[in-house]
mmCIF file of C-alpha atoms in Angstrom:
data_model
loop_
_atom_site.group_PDB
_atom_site.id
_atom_site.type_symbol
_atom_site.label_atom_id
_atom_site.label_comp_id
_atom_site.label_asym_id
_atom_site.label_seq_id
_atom_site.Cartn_x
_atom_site.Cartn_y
_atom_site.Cartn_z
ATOM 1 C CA UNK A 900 -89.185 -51.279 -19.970
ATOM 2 C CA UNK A 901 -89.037 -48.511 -17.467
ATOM 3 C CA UNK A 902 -91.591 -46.946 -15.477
ATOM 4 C CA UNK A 903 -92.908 -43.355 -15.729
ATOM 5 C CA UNK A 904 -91.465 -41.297 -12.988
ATOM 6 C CA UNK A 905 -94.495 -40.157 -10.832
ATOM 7 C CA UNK A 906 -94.826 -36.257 -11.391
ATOM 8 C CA UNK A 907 -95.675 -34.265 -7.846
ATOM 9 C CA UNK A 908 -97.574 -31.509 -7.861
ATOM 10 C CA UNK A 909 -96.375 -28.580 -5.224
ATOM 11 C CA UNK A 910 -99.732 -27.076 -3.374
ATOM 12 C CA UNK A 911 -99.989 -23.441 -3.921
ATOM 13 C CA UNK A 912 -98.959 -21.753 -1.059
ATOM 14 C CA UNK A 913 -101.769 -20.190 0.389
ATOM 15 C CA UNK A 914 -101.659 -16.205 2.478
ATOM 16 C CA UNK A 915 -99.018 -16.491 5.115
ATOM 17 C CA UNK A 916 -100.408 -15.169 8.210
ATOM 18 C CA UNK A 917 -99.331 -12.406 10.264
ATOM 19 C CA UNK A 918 -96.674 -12.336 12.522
ATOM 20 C CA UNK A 919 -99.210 -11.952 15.489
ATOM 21 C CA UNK A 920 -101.486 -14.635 14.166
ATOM 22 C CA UNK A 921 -98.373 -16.758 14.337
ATOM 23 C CA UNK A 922 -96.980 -16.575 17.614
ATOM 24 C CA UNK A 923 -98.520 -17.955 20.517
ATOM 25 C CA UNK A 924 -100.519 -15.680 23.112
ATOM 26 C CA UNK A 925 -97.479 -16.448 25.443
ATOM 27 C CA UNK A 926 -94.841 -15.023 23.224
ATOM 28 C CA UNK A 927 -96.611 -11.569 22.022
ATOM 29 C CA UNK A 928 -96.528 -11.412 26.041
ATOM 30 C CA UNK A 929 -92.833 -11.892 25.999
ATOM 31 C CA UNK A 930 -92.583 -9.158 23.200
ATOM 32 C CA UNK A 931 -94.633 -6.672 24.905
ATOM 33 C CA UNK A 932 -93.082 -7.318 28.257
ATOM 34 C CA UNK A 933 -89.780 -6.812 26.746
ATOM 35 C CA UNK A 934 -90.222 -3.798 24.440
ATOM 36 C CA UNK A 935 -92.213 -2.324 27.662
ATOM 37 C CA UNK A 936 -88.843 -2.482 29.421
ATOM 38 C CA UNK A 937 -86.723 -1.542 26.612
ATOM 39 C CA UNK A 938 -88.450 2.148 26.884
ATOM 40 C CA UNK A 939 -87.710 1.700 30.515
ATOM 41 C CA UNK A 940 -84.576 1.115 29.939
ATOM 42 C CA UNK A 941 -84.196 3.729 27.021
ATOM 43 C CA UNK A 942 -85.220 6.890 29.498
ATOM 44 C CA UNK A 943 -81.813 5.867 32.244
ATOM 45 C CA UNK A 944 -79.732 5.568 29.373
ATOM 46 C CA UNK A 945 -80.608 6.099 25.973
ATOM 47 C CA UNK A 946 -77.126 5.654 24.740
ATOM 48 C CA UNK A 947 -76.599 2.466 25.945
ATOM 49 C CA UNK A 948 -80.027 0.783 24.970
ATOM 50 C CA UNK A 949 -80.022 2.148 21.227
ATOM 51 C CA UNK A 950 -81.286 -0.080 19.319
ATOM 52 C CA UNK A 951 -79.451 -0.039 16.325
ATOM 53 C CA UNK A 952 -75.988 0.829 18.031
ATOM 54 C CA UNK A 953 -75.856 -1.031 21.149
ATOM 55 C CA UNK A 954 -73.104 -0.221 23.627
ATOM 56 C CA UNK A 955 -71.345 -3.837 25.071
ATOM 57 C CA UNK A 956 -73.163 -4.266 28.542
ATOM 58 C CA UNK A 957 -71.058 -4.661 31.850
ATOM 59 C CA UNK A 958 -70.894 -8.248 33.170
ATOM 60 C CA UNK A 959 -73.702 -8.613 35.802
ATOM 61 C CA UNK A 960 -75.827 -5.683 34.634
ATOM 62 C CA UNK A 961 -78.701 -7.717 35.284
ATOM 63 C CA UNK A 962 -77.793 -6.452 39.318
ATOM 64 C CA UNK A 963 -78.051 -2.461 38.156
ATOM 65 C CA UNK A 964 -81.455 -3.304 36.664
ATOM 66 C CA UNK A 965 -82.960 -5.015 39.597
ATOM 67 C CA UNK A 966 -83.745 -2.221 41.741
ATOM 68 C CA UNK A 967 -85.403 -0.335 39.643
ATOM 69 C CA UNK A 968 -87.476 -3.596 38.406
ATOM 70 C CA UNK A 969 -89.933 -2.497 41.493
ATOM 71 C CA UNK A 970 -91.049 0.757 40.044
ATOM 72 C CA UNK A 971 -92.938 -1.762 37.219
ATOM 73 C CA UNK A 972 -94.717 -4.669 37.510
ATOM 74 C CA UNK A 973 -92.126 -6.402 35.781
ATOM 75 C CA UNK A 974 -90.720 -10.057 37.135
ATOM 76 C CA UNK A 975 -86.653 -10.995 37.382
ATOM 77 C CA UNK A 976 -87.349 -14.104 34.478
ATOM 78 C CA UNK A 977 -88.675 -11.166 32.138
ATOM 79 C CA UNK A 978 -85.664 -9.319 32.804
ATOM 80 C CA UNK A 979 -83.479 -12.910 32.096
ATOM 81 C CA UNK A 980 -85.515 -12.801 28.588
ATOM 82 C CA UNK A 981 -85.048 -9.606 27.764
ATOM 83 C CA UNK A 982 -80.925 -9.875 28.236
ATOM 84 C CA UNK A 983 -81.262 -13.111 26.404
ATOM 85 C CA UNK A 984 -82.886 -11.331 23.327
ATOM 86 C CA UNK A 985 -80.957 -7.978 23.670
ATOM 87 C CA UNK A 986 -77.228 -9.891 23.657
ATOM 88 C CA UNK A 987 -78.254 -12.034 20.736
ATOM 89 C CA UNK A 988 -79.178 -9.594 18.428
ATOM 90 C CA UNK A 989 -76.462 -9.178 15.496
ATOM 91 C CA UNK A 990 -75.808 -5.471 16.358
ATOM 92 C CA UNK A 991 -74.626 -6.730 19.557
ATOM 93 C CA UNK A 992 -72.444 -8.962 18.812
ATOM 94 C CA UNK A 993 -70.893 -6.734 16.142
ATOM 95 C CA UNK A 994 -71.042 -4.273 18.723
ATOM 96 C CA UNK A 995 -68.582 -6.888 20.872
ATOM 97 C CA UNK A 996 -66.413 -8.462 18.088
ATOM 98 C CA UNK A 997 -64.582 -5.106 17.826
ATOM 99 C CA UNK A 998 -61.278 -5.088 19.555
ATOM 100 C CA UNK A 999 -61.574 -1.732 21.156
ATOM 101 C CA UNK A 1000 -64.729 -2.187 22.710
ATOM 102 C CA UNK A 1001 -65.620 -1.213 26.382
ATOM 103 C CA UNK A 1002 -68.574 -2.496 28.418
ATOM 104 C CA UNK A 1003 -70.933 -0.122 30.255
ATOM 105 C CA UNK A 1004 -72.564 0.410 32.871
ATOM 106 C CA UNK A 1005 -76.723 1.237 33.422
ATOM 107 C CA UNK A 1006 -75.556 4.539 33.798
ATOM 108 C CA UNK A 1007 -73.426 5.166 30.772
ATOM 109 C CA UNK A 1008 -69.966 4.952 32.447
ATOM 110 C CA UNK A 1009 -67.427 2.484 31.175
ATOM 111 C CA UNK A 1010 -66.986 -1.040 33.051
ATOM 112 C CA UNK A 1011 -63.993 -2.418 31.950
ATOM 113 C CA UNK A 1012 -62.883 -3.379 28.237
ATOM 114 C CA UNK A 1013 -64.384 -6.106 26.335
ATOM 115 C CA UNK A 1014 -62.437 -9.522 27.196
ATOM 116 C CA UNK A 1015 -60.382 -10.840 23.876
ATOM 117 C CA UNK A 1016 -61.813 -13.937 23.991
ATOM 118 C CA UNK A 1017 -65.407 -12.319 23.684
ATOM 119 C CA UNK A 1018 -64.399 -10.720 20.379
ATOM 120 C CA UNK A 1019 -62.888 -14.061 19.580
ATOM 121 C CA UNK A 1020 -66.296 -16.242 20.325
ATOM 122 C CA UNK A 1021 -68.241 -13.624 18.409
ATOM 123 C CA UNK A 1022 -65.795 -13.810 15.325
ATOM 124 C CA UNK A 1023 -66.425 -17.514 15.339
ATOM 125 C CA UNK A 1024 -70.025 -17.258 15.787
ATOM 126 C CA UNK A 1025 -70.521 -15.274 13.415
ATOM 127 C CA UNK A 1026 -68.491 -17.209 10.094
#
């Protein structure tokens, strides 16, 4: 004789919250913090902080950015975060898996071409 297979009932999924009611006060901080210095960033070179076309960024930029991180109240781990969120985004690595890339500077000027094996580790990544 077998046994009747238990049937489970799925709870009703219930009004997702907002994205603001779901991160933690720390992280709309980050968010803020960050998109504050993206329009920073945006008026000393719009062309290389467009959003939906970023330009490669030279190695080390983090050292252009500094000095002008005591205009704003704006600390050295925000500006880790920021680069952290900025080179992970999929336009930016599409924007270095292309062969012919260059990096730039804070200023817009070319600083150097975009190392093969960066295109390579972004090709992997991204299969």
């Amino acid at each position: 004789m077998s046994a009747k297979r238990p049937i489970l009932k799925l709870r009703r999924r219930s009004e997702s919250p907002g994205l603001e009611r779901c991160l933690s006060e720390r992280e709309q901080q980050k968010r803020q913090r960050s998109a504050r210095l993206l329009v920073i960033l945006q008026s000393l070179s719009p062309a290389v902080w467009d959003h939906y076309d970023p330009l490669p960024l030279a190695i080390g930029i983090h050292k252009q950015i500094y000095p002008y991180l005591t205009r704003v109240p704006m600390s050295r781990k925000a500006l880790r975060n920021f680069l952290a969120w900025w080179t992970s985004s999929k336009a930016y690595k599409a924007a270095l898996g292309d062969p012919n890339a260059h990096r730039y500077n804070l200023d817009g000027t070319i600083a150097g071409k975009v190392a093969r094996q960066a295109c390579l580790d972004v090709e992997t990544a991204c299969r």
